[in-house]
XYZ file of C-alpha atoms in Angstrom:
562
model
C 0.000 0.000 0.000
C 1.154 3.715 -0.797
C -0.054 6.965 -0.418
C -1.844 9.306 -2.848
C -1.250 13.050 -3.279
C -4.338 14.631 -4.118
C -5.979 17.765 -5.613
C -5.979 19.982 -1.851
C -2.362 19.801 -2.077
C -0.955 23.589 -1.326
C 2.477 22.947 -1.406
C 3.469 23.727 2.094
C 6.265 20.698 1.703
C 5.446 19.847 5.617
C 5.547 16.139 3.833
C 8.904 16.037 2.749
C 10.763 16.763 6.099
C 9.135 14.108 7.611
C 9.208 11.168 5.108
C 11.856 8.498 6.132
C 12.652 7.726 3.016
C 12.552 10.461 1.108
C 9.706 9.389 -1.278
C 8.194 12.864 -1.798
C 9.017 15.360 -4.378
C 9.854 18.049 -5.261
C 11.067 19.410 -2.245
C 11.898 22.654 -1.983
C 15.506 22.842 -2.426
C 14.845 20.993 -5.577
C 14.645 21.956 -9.292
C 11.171 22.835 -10.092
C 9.595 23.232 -6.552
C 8.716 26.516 -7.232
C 6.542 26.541 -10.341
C 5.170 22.897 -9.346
C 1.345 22.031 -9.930
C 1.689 19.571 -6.286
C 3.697 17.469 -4.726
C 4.017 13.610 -5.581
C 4.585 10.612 -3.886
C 6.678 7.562 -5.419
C 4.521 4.530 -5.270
C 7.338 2.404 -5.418
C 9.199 3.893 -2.730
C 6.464 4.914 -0.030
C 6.669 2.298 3.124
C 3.025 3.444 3.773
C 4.544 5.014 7.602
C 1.553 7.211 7.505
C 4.182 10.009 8.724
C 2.959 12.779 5.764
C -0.869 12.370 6.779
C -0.178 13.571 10.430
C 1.356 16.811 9.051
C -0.412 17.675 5.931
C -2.264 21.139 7.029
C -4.992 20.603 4.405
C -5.576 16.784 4.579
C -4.676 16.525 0.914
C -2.273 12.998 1.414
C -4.822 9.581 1.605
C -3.992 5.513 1.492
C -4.519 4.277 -2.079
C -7.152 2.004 -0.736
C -8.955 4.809 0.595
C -8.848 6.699 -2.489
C -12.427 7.604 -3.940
C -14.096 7.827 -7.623
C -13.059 11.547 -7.569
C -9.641 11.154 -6.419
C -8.620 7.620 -7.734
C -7.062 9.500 -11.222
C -4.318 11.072 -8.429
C -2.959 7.339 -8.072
C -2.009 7.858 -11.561
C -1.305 11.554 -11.585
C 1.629 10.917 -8.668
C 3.036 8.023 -10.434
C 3.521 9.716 -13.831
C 5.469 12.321 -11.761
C 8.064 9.501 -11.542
C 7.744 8.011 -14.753
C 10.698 10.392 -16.249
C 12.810 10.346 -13.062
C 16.049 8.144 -13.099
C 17.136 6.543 -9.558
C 19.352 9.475 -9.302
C 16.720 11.778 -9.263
C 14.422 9.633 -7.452
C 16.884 9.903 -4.327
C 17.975 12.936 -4.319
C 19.719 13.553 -0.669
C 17.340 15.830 1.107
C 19.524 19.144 1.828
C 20.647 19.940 5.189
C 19.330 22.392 7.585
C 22.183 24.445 8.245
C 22.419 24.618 12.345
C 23.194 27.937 13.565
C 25.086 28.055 17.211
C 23.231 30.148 19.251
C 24.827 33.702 19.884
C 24.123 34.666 23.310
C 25.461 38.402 22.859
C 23.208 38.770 19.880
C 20.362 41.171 20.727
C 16.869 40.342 20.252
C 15.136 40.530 16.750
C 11.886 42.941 15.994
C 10.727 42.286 12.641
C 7.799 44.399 11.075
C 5.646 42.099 8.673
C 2.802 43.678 6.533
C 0.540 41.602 4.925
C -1.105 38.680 7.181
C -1.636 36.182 3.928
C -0.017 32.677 3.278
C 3.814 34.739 2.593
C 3.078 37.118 5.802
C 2.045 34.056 7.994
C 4.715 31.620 6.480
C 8.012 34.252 7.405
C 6.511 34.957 10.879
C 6.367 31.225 11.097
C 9.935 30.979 10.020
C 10.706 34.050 12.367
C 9.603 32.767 15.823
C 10.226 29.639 15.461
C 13.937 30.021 15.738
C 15.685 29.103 18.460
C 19.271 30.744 17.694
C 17.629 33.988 18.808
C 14.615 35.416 20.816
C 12.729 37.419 17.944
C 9.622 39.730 18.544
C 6.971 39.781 15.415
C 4.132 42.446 14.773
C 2.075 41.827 11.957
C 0.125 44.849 10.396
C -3.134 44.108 8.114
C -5.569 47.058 6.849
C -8.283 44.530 7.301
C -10.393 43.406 10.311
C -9.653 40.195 9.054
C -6.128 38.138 8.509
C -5.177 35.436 5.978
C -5.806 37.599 3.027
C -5.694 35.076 -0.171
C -6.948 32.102 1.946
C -9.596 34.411 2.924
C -10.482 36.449 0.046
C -8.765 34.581 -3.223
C -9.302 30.946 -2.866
C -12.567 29.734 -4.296
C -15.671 29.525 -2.024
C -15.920 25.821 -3.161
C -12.512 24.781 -2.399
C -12.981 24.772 1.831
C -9.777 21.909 1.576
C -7.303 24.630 0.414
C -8.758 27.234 2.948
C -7.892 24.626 5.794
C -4.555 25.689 5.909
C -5.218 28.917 7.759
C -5.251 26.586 11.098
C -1.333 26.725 10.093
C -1.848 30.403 10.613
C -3.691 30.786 13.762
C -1.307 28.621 15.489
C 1.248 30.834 14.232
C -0.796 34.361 15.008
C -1.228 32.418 18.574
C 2.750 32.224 19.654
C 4.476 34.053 21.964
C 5.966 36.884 20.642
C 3.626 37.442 17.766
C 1.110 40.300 18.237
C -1.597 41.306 15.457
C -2.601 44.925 14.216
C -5.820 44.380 12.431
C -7.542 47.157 10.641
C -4.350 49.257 10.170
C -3.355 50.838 6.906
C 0.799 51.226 6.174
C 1.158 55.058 5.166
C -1.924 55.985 6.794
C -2.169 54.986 10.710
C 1.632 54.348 10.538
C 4.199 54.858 8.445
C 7.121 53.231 6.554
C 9.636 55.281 8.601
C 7.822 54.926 11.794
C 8.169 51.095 11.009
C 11.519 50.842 10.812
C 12.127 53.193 14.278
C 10.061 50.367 16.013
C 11.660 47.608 14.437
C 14.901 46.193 12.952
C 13.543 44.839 9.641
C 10.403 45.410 7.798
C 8.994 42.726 5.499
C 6.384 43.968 2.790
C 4.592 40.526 2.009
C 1.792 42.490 0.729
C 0.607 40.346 -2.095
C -0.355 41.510 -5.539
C -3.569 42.550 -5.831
C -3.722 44.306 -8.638
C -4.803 43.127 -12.100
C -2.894 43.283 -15.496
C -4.949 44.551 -18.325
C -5.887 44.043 -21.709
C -5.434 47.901 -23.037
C -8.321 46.879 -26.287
C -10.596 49.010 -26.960
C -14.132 48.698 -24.961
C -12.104 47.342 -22.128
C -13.877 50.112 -19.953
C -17.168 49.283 -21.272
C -20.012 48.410 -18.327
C -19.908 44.731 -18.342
C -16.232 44.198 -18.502
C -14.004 43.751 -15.128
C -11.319 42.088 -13.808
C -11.052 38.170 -12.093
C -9.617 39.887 -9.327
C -12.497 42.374 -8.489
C -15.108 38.913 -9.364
C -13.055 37.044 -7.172
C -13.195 39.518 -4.440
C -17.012 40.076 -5.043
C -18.043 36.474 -4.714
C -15.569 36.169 -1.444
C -16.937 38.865 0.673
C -13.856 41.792 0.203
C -15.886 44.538 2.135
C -14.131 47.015 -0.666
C -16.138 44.940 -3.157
C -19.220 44.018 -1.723
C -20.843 46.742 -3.958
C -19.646 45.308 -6.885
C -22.139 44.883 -9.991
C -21.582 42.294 -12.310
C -24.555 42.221 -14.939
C -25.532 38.632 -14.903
C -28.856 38.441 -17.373
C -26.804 37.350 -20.857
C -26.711 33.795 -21.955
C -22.485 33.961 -22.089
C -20.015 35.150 -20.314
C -16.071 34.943 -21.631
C -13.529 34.533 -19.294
C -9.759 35.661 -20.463
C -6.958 33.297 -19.645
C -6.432 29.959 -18.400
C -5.279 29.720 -14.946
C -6.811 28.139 -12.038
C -8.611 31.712 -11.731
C -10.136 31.780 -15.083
C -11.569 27.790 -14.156
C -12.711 29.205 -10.817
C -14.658 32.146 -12.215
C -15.915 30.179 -14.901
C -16.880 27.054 -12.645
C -18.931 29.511 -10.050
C -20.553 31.269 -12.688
C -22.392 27.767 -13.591
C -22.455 25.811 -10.553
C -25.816 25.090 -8.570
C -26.722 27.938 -6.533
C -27.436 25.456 -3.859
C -24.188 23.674 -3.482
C -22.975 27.505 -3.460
C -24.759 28.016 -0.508
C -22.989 25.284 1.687
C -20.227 27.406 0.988
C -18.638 30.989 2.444
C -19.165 32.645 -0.287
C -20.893 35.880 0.011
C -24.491 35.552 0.595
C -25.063 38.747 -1.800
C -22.700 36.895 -4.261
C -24.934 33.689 -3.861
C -27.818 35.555 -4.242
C -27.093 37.109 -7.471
C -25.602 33.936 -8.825
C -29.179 32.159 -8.276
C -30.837 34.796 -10.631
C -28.081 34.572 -13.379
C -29.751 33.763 -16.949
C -25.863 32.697 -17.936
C -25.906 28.912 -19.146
C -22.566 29.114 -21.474
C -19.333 30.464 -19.969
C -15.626 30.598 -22.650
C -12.553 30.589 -21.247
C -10.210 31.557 -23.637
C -6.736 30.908 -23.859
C -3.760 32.654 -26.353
C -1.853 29.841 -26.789
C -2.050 25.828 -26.915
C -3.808 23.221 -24.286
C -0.381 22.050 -24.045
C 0.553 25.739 -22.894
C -2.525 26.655 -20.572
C -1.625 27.546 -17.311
C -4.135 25.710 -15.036
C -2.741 23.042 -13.138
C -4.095 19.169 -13.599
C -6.019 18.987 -10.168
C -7.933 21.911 -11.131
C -8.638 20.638 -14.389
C -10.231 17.330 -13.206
C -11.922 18.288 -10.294
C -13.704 20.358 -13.798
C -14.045 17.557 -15.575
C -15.882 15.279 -12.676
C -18.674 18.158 -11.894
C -22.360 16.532 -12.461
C -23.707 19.645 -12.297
C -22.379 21.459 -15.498
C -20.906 20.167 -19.068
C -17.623 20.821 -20.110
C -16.856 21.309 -23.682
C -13.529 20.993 -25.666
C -13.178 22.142 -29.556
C -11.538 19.090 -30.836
C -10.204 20.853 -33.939
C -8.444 23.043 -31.093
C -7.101 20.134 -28.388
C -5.434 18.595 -31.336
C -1.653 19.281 -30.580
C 0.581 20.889 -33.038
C 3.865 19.149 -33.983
C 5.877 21.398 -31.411
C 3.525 20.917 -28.564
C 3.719 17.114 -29.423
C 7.420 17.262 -28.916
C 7.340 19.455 -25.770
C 5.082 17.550 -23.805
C 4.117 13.622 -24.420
C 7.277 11.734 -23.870
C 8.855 14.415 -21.962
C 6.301 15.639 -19.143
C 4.196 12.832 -17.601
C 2.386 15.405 -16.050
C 1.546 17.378 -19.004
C 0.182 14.083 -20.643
C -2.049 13.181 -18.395
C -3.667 16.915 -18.446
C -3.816 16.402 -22.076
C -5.914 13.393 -21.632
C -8.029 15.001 -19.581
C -8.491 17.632 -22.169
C -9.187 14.799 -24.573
C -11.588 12.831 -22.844
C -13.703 15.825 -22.555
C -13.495 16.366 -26.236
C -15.114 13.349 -26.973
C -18.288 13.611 -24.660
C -21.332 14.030 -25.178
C -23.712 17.533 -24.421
C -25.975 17.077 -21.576
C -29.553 18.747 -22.897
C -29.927 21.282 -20.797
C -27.012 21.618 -18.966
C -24.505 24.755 -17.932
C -21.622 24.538 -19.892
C -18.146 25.703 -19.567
C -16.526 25.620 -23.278
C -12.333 25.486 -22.974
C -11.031 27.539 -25.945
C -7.254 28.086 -27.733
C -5.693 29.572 -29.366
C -7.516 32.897 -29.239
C -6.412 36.185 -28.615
C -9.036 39.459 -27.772
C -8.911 42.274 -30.094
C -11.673 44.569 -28.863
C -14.989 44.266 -26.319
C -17.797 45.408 -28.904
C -20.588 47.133 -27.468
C -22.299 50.493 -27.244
C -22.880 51.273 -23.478
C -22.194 47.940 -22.280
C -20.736 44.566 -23.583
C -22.746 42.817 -26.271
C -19.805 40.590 -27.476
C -15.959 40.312 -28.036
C -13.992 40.038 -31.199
C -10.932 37.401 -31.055
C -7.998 36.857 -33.143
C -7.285 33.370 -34.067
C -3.617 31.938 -33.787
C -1.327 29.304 -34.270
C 1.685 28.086 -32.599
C 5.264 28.481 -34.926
C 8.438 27.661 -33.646
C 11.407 30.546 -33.355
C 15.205 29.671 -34.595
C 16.001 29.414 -30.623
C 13.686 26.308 -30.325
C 10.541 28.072 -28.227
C 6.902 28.394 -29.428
C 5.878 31.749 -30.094
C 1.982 33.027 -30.848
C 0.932 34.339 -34.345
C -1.980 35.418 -35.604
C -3.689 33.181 -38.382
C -5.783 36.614 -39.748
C -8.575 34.995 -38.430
C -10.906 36.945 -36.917
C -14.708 36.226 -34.968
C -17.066 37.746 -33.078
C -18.721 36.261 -29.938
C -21.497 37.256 -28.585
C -21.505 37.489 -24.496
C -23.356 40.383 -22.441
C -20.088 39.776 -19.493
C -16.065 39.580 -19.776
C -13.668 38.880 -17.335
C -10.108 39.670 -17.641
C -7.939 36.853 -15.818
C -4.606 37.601 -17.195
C -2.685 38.059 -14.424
C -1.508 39.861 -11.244
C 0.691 42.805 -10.310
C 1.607 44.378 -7.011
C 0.138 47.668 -5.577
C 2.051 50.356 -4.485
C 2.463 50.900 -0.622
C 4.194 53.645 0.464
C 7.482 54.727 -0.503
C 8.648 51.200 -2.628
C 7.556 51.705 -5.922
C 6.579 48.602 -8.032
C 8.232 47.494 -11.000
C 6.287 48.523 -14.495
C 7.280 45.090 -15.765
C 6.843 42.587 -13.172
C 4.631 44.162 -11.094
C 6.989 43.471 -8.120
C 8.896 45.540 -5.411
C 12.408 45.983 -7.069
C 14.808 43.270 -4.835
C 17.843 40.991 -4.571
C 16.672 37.647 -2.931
C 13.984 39.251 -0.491
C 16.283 42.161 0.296
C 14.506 45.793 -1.465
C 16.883 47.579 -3.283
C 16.736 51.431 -4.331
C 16.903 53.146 -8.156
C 20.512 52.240 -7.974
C 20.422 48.505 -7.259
C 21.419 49.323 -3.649
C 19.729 46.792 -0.799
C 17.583 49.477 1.393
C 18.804 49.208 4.909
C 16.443 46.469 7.156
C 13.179 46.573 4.420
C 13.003 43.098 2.606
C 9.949 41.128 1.104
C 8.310 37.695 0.323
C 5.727 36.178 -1.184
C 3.838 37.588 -4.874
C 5.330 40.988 -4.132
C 8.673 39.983 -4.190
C 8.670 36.948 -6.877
C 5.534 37.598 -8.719
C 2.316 35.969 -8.973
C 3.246 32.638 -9.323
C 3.053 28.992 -7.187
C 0.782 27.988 -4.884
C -0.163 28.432 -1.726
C 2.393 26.334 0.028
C 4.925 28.064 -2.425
C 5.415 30.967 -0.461
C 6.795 29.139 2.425
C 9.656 28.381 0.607
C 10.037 32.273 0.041
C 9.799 33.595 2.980
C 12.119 30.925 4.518
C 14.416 32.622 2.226
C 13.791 35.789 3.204
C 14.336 35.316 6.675
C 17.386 34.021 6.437
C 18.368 37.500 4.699
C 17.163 38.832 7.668
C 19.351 36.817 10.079
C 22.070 37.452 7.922
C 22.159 41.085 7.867
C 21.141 40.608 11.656
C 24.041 38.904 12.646
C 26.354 40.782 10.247
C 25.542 44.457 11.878
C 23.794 45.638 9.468
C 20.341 46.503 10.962
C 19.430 49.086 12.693
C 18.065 48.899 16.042
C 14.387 50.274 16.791
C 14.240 53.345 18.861
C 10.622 53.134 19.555
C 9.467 50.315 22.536
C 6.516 48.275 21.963
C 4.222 49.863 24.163
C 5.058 53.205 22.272
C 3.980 51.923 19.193
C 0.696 50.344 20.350
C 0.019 54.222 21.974
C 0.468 55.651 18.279
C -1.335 53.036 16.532
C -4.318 53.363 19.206
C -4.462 57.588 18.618
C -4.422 57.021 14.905
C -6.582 54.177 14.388
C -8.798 54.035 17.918
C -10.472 51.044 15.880
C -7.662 48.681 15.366
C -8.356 45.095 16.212
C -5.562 42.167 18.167
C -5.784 38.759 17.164
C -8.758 38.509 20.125
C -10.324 40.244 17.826
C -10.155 38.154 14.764
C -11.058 35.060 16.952
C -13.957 36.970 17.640
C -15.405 37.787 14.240
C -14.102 33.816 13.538
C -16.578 32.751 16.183
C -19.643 34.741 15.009
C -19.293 34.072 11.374
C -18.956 30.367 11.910
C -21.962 30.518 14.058
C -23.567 32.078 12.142
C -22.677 29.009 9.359
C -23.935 26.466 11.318
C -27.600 28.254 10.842
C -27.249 27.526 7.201
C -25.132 24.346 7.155
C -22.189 26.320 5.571
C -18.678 26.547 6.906
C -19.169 30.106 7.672
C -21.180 33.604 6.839
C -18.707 36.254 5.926
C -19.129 39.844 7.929
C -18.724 42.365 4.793
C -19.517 45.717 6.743
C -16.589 47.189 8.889
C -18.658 47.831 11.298
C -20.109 45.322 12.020
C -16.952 43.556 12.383
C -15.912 46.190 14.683
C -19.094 45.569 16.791
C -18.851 41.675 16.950
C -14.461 41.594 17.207
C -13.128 42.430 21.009
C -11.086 45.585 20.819
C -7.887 45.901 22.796
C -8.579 50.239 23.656
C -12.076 49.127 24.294
């Protein structure tokens, strides 16, 4: 008997450092990690010690014999993983944790983090659980809430993946960790006051933003962004006002990442089963009056090329509730995709063969469908006053003297009518205070975590993790990895001088914060609104029932000046 892998999976790695025999991959100092869909487990090498279930924060890791209908292709999925892996690979010797003596005349550490999502929670993780040093953590959020992506990105549906924030509250729960909820960065405090109160400030801040399209009728009523959908359907109070106009037959979705299949799969899923969810209860209301039956997501380049990853794409392909469609003309690979993938990624095959079994079924009469498109670029959203339809370039895949694929335009053009469009094309970062963000990646400009100036110099004790510092890219469980990094930066420069130590005591700091923002919430707080949103759940058999209204968040949470 082995163990299975399956679609929850965020990454986190917690697996890997406790596997005796080092039968799960890839770990994070290995090739890969980074940009992987999940982690595997070799079939042939797992002694079945049960060691990876005990620490798996989202319950993602299962016996084969317990594996179910919906999860049995996994099986398959985590051997393939191996299938191109030679015994060298297969054992790769798991890298060494580098032990640090413990430096007695080394003072205490105060690190600032901002942000309280998966990259915020992971380096204050990292932070105080070190035991070289004692290190103090304050964690700054502009919400009442924490957890940010886990609370406000990650699909309503997907309640597996939102399990890791347990990780977190353990973490907001240690000793020397204190919250400030409901404070804005350059408004109630500021960059500079940051740094006086602390010896390092990490800006794990996320990248909320949303690339865009720049065709005209991009600004016409009707078309947004995934992000400000996402954030809609999730309960973001800044969003709750959102309109999304609901009453046309299709809706096209732009790009093919996990977003784009989220968006699209909400859009046509039961209102019902949304209901058993946490997704807003105005979003759920809305979606139970939508007169949309056909969503498109539409991808530039090949299937072989679409950026979902393979346990997003089943868990589409095994919904009762809605059809999915694939143009067979368009899942037929072109000779370089061929070469790229089958033979060469095991992983990429088996996606493939999803894509192709779902070619080849039948319509369901009467059924919601979600229709998976290629090779398509947008040219322009046609409409008057608001979207009536989008006009799409068709392309093909050639291959450049350097041995990549590269997009062209066939001259091919087509009109589709929709009466909604959703850009999902990507993230960028959003300024915060003095750290500009990169025009091209959308990032705050760094060396390995550390923030550097105009002139490539490393800013003095201001470093960052997660989307902000990397871009939008990994999973959940990816940022760990990150902000691991990151910290040891900050240890570094910590043990090499170069810090700067605060000048402002903790209780000073909580004094400012409290005249600036008399409304700013502790991690009591949080527990609170936690309490009263699950119990308010349990009234509707649903996990939980977001609070979108400040304040009313501020009325249910306990306040530490109250």
């Amino acid at each position: 008997m082995a163990h299975v892998v399956t679609q929850p999976c965020c990454n986190d790695a917690a697996c890997v450092s406790v596997c005796p025999v080092n039968c799960i991959h890839p770990a994070p100092h290995e090739p890969g990690y980074g940009t992987a869909e999940m982690l595997y487990i070799d079939p042939v090498s797992c002694i079945d010690c049960g060691a990876c279930v005990e620490v798996c924060p989202v319950s993602a890791i299962v016996a084969d014999i317990d594996l179910t209908d919906e999860t049995a292709p996994y099986e398959e999925i985590n051997a393939a993983f191996y299938s191109n892996r030679n015994s060298e690979d297969a054992n790769v010797v798991r890298a060494q944790t580098k032990k640090v003596d413990s430096d007695e005349k080394l003072r205490p550490l105060k690190v600032a983090i901002v942000g309280s999502g998966p990259a915020a929670c992971y380096t204050a993780e990292e932070l105080l659980l070190r035991r070289d040093l004692a290190v103090e953590v304050n964690m700054f959020e502009q919400l009442p809430t924490p957890w940010g992506l886990v609370r406000y990105g990650v699909a309503p549906d997907h309640q597996g993946t939102k399990a890791v924030a347990g990780l977190f509250q353990r973490t907001a729960g240690r000793r020397g960790m204190e919250m400030f909820l409901n404070v804005t960065v350059g408004k109630h405090v500021t960059h500079e006051e940051l740094l006086e109160s602390h010896d390092a400030v990490v800006y794990a801040i996320g990248a909320s933003g949303s690339r865009r399209l720049d065709i005209p009728g991009e600004e016409l009523p009707g078309s947004h962004s995934a992000t400000e959908f996402v954030a809609w359907y999730n309960g973001h109070p800044d969003f709750a006002d959102s309109v999304f106009d609901l009453s046309a037959d299709r809706a096209v979705v732009i790009g093919n990442g996990n977003v784009a299949l989220d968006v699209a799969r909400l859009l046509v899923s039961e209102p019902q089963a949304l209901a058993k969810t946490d997704m807003a209860t105005h979003a759920v209301d809305r979606l139970a009056g939508s007169n949309i039956k056909e969503v498109v997501v539409m991808g530039r380049r090949g299937p072989a090329q679409a950026a979902y990853t393979t346990p997003e794409l089943l868990a589409l392909s095994q919904s009762s509730s809605f059809d999915v469609h694939v143009d067979m003309d368009e899942s037929e690979l072109d000779a370089y995709s061929r070469a790229a993938t089958e033979g060469n990624d095991p992983i990429a095959t088996v996606k493939l063969g999803i894509l192709r079994k779902l070619a080849s079924s039948a319509p369901s009469p009467g059924k919601k469908r979600i229709v998976l498109r290629y090779l398509a670029s947008p040219l322009e959203v046609l409409g008057d006053d608001h979207v009536e339809g989008l006009r799409i370039a068709h392309n093909e895949l050639v291959s450049t003297q350097d041995g990549r694929s590269q997009v062209r335009p066939t001259g091919v053009e087509e009109d589709i009518e929709c009466g909604l469009v959703l850009r999902s094309i990507g993230y960028r970062g959003v300024p915060t205070g003095p750290l500009p963000i990169e025009p091209v990646s959308g990032t705050i400009a760094n060396h390995g975590g550390r923030v550097t100036s105009e002139s490539g110099a490393c800013l003095t004790g201001v470093y960052v993790a997660g989307w902000i510092k990397r871009g939008p890219t990994g999973v959940i469980g990816t940022n760990k990895k990150c902000a691991k990094d990151t910290v040891e930066k900050i240890i570094e420069d910590h043990r090499a001088g170069r810090l700067n130590a605060p000048v402002r005591v903790q209780e000073n700091l909580r004094q400012l914060i409290s005249e600036r923002q008399p409304d700013y919430l502790n991690f009591a707080g949080a527990k609170s609104i936690d309490a009263h949103e699950r119990s308010l759940g349990r009234e509707r058999g649903a996990p939980r029932i977001k609070l979108i209204d400040l304040n009313e968040m501020l009325r249910v949470a306990e306040r530490p000046n109250v």
